[in-house]
Structures are given as structure tokens and as C-alpha cells.
CSV table of C-alpha atoms in Angstrom, one decimal:
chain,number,residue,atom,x,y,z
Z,1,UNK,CA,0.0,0.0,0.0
Z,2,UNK,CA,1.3,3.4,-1.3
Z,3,UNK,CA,1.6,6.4,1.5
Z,4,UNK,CA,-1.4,8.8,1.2
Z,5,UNK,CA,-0.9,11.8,-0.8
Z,6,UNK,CA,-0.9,14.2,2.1
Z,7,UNK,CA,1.5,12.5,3.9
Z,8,UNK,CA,3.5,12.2,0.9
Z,9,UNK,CA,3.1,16.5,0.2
Z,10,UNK,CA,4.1,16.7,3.9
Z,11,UNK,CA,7.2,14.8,4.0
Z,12,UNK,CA,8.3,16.6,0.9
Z,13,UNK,CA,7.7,20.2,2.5
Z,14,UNK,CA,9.2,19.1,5.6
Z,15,UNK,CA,12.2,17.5,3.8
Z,16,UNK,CA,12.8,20.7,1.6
Z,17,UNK,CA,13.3,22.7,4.6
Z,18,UNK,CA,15.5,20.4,5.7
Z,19,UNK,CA,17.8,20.5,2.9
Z,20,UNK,CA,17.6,23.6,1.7
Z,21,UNK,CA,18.1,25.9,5.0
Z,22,UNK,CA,20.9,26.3,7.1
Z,23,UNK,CA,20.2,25.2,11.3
Z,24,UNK,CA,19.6,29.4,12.4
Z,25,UNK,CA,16.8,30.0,9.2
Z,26,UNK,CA,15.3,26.4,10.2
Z,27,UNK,CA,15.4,27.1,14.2
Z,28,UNK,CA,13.7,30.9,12.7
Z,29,UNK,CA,10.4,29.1,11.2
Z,30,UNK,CA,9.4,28.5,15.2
Z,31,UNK,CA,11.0,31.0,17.2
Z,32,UNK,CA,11.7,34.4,18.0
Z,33,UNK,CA,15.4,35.0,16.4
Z,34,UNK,CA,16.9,35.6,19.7
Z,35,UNK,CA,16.5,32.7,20.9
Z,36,UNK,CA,17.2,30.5,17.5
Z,37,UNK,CA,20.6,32.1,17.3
Z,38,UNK,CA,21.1,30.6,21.2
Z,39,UNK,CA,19.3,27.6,19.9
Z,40,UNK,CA,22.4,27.2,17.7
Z,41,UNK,CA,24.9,28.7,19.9
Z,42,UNK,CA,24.3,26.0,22.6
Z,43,UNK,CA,23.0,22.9,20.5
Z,44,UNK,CA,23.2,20.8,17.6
Z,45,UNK,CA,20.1,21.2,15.1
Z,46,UNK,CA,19.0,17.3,15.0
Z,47,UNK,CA,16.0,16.9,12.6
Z,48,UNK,CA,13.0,17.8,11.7
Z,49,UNK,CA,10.1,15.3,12.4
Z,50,UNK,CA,6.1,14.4,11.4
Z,51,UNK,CA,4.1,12.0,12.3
Z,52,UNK,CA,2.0,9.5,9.1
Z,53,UNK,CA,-0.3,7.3,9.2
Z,54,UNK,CA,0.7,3.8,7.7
Z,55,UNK,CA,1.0,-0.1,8.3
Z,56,UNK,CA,4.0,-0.8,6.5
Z,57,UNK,CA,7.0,1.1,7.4
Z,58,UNK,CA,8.7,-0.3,4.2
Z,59,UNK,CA,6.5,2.0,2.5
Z,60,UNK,CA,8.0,5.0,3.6
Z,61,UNK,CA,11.4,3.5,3.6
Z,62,UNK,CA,11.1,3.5,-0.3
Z,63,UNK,CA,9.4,6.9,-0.6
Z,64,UNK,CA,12.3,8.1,1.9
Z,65,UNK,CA,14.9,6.4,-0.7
Z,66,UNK,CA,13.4,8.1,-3.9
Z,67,UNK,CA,14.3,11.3,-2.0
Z,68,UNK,CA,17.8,10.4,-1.3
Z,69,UNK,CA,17.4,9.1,2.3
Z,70,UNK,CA,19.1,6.1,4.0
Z,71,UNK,CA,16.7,4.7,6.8
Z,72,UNK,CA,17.5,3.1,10.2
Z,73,UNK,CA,15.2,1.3,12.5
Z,74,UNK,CA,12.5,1.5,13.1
Z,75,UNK,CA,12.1,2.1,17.0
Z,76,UNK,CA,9.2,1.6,18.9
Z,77,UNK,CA,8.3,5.5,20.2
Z,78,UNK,CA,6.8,6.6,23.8
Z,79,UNK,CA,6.5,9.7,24.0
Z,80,UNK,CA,4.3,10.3,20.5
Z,81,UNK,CA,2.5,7.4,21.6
Z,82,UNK,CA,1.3,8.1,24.6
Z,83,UNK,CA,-0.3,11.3,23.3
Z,84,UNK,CA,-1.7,10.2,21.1
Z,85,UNK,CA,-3.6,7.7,23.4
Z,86,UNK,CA,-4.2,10.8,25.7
Z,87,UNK,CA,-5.6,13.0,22.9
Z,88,UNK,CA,-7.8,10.3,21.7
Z,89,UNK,CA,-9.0,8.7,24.4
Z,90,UNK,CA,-7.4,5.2,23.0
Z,91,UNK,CA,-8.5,2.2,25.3
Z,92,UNK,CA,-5.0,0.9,24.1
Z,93,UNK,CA,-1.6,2.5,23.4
Z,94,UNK,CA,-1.4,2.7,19.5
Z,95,UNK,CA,2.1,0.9,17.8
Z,96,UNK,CA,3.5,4.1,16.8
Z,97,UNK,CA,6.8,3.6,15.2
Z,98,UNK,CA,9.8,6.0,14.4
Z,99,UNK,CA,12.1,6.0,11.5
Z,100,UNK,CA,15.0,7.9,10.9
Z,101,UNK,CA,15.8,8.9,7.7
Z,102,UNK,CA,20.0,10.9,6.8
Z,103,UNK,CA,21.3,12.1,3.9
Z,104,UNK,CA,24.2,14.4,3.0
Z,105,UNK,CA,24.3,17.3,1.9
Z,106,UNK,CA,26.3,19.7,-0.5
Z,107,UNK,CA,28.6,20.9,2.3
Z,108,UNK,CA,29.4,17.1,3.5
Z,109,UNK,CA,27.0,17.7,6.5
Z,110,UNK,CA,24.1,15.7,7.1
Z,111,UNK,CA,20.5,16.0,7.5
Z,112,UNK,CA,17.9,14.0,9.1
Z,113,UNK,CA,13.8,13.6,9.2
Z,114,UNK,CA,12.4,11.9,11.9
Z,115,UNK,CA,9.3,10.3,10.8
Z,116,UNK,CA,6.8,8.6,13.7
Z,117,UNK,CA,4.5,6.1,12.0
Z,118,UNK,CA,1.0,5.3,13.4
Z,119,UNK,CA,-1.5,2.9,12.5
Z,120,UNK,CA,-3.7,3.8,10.0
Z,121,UNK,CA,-7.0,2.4,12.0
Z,122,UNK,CA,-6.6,6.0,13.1
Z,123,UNK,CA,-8.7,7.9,10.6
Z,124,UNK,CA,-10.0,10.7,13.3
Z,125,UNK,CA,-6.3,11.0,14.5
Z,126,UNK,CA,-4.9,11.2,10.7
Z,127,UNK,CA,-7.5,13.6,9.5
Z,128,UNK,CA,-6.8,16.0,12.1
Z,129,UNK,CA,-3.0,15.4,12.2
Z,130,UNK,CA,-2.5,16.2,8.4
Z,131,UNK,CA,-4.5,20.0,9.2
Z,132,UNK,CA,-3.1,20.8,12.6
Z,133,UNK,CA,0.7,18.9,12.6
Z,134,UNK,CA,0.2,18.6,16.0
Z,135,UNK,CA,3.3,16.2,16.4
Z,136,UNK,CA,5.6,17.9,13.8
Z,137,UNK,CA,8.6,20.1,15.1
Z,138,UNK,CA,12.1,20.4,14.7
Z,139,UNK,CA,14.9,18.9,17.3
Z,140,UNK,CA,18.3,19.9,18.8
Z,141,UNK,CA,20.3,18.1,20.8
Z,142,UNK,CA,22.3,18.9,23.2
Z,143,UNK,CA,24.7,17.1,26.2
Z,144,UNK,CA,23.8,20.4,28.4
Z,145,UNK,CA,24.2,19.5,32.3
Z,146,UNK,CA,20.4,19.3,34.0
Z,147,UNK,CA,20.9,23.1,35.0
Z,148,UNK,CA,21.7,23.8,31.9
Z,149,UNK,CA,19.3,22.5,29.9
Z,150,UNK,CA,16.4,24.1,32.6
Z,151,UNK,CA,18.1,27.3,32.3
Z,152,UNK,CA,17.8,27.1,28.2
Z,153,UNK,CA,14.0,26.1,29.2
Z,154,UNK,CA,13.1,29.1,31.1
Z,155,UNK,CA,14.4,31.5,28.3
Z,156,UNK,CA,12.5,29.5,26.0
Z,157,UNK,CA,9.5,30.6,28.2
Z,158,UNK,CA,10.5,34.0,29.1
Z,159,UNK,CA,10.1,34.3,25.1
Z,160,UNK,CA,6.5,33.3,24.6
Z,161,UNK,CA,7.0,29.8,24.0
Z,162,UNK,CA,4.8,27.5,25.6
Z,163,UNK,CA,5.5,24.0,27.2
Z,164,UNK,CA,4.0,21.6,25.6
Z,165,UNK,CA,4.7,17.7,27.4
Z,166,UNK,CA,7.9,15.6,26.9
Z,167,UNK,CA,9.1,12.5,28.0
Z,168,UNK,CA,11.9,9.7,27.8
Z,169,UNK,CA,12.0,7.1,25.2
Z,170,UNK,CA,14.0,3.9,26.6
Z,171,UNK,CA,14.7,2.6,23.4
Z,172,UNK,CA,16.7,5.9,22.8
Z,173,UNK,CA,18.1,6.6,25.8
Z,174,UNK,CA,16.9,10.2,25.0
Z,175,UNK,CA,14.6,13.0,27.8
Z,176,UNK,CA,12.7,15.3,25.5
Z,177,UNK,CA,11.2,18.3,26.2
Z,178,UNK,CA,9.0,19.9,24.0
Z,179,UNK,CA,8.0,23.7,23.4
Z,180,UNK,CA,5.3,25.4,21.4
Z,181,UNK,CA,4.0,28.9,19.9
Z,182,UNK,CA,1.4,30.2,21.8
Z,183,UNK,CA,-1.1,30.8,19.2
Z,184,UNK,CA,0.0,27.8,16.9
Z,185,UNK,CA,-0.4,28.9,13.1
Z,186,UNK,CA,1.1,26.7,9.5
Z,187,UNK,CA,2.5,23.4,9.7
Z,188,UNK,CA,5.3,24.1,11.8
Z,189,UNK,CA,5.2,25.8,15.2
Z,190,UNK,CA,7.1,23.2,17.7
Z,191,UNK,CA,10.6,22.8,18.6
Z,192,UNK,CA,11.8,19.6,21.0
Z,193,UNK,CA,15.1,19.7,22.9
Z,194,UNK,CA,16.3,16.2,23.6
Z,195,UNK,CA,19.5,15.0,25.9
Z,196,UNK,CA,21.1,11.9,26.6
Z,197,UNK,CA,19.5,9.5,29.3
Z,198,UNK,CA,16.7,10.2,31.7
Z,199,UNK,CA,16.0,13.9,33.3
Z,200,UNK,CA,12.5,13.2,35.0
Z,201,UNK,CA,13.2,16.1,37.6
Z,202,UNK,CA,13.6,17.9,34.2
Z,203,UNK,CA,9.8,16.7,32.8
Z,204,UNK,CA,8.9,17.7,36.3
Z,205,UNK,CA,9.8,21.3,35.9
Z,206,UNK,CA,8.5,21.2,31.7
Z,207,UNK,CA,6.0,19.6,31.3
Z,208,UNK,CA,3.1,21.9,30.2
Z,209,UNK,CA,2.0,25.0,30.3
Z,210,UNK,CA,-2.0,25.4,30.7
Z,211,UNK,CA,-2.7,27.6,27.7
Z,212,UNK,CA,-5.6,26.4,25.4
Z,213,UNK,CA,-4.7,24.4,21.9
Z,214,UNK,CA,-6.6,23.9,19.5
């Protein structure tokens, strides 16, 4: 089975970004450019991720490879999971798989799309997740200390973003922490900041802000 069109149009918008922008423009398309240029002062731009609905990751892994990608995993994902149990009110925690997907770029360095992959016995969850891209963001990485890291979180806030859940994914070995616009608006309005091991006192502090979402 093919990949549905729109997920198809969104991996390609997603992936264009990706390798046409340099890390401070791409960090710009979410926030304010104060705090993108200390985005990329302090971390490593990762990837750039979306969530599709589909059965057979080998699907993507072909449309991925037609666009010059090189795939690894997949890996079974937490964090997307469980919201997207929470937000739907799943009696059971949906398989929601991640593969990454690298390729290299003119100046030798290389790119990456992050691409969660959710059943699609979702249709509700799809429909609404190919209008609002409420999983999409873009990633950087950093090996920050805990204070760190909660310091680079409060300026985050102090600029109008807004909190917006996180978690650790075991099968990683990776805390994330991720941070929204306040009024969210297009198809790309999250950013995720993402360290080695588990920082639950971190998620403590981060975790969300109460500010209504569509």
C-alpha cells in the first residue's frame, strides 16, 4: 500500500526545509530569532520530524529512498504514543513507530527527518494530524548539564514559547522536552530539545503549560 498523498506532500515540505536551510533560518520558522541564534549557539540542530499514518514502514522507507534518504530502524516510540492515546482517548496504546531517515548534503554535512508512523486504523487522528501537525517540530540536541538544559528552558519561556509535554524514550536513551508557539499557526510551530539519558526532575519542571490548543 502506497503512502497517502498528504503525507506524501508533507514529508516533501518538511524534507525541503531540511535541505535547503541552514540550522539558524530552520530554528527561525518556530521561534523568536533571539533565541534561535542561542538555539544554535548551545545545541546541535537534529531533525526535523512528522508523524504519518501507515502499516507498512517499508513504504515509507522506499518513498524516503526516492528522495535520497538512508533509513535506520524502526524504533518503537513513547512519547508520541502516549499522546496520542491521551488526545484520543485510545483504550490501548497505539504501535507508533519511528524511523530515521539521513542524507548528505552539499557541504558534506548531514541532514535527518524523523518520521513517527502510526497505525492507519486512526482515521479521526490522521484527518486531524495532516491539518493541525500537532506532532511535527524540529529537534536539537544537546549534552547540556540538567541546570543547563532548565536554564535554556526558562528562556525559551520567558520568550513566549509554551510547554507543551515531553518524555523519555528507553529505546533511545533520550529526555525530551518539547515547546510550542502560543497561538499555533502553518504546519510548523514546535521545537523539541532532547539529551542523553533520563531527566525526569527535568519533565517535572517542563511539562506543560495550561494555555488552550486547539
Amino acid at each position: 500500500m502506497v503512502l497517502h498523498v498528504r503525507d506524501l506532500e508533507r514529508i516533501d515540505r518538511l524534507a525541503a526545509l531540511v535541505l535547503e536551510a541552514d540550522p539558524l533560518r530552520i530554528a527561525e520558522q518556530v521561534v523568536p530569532e533571539q533565541v534561535a541564534r542561542l538555539l544554535i549557539e548551545q545545541c546541535d540542530f537534529a531533525h526535523a520530524a512528522l508523524l504519518i499514518f501507515a502499516d507498512d514502514e517499508r513504504d515509507l522507507v522506499s518513498a524516503l529512498a526516492t528522495r535520497g534518504f538512508v533509513c535506520t530502524g524502526p524504533v518503537p516510540s513513547t512519547v508520541v504514543r502516549d499522546r496520542l492515546q491521551a488526545r484520543y482517548h485510545l483504550a490501548e496504546p497505539p504501535s507508533v513507530r519511528i524511523v530515521h531517515a539521513r542524507t548528505v548534503i552539499a557541504d558534506k554535512s548531514t541532514r535527518e527527518l524523523e518520521i513517527f508512523l502510526a497505525p492507519s486504523r486512526l482515521p479521526r487522528a490522521a484527518a486531524e494530524e495532516r491539518v493541525h501537525e500537532r506532532e511535527s517540530h524540529i529537534a536539537f540536541a544537546t549534552d547540556m548539564s540538567a541546570t543547563q538544559l532548565d536554564r535554556m528552558c526558562q528562556a525559551l519561556s520567558a520568550h513566549g514559547m509554551v510547554r507543551d509535554g515531553g518524555g523519555v524514550n528507553p529505546h533511545e536513551n533520550t529526555t525530551t522536552i518539547y515547546f510550542r508557539r502560543a497561538r499555533p499557526a502553518g504546519h510548523l510551530y514546535r521545537i523539541e530539545l532532547m539529551c542523553d539519558g533520563c531527566h525526569t526532575e527535568l519533565l517535572d519542571r517542563n511539562s506543560f503549560d495550561r494555555v488552550p490548543f486547539r
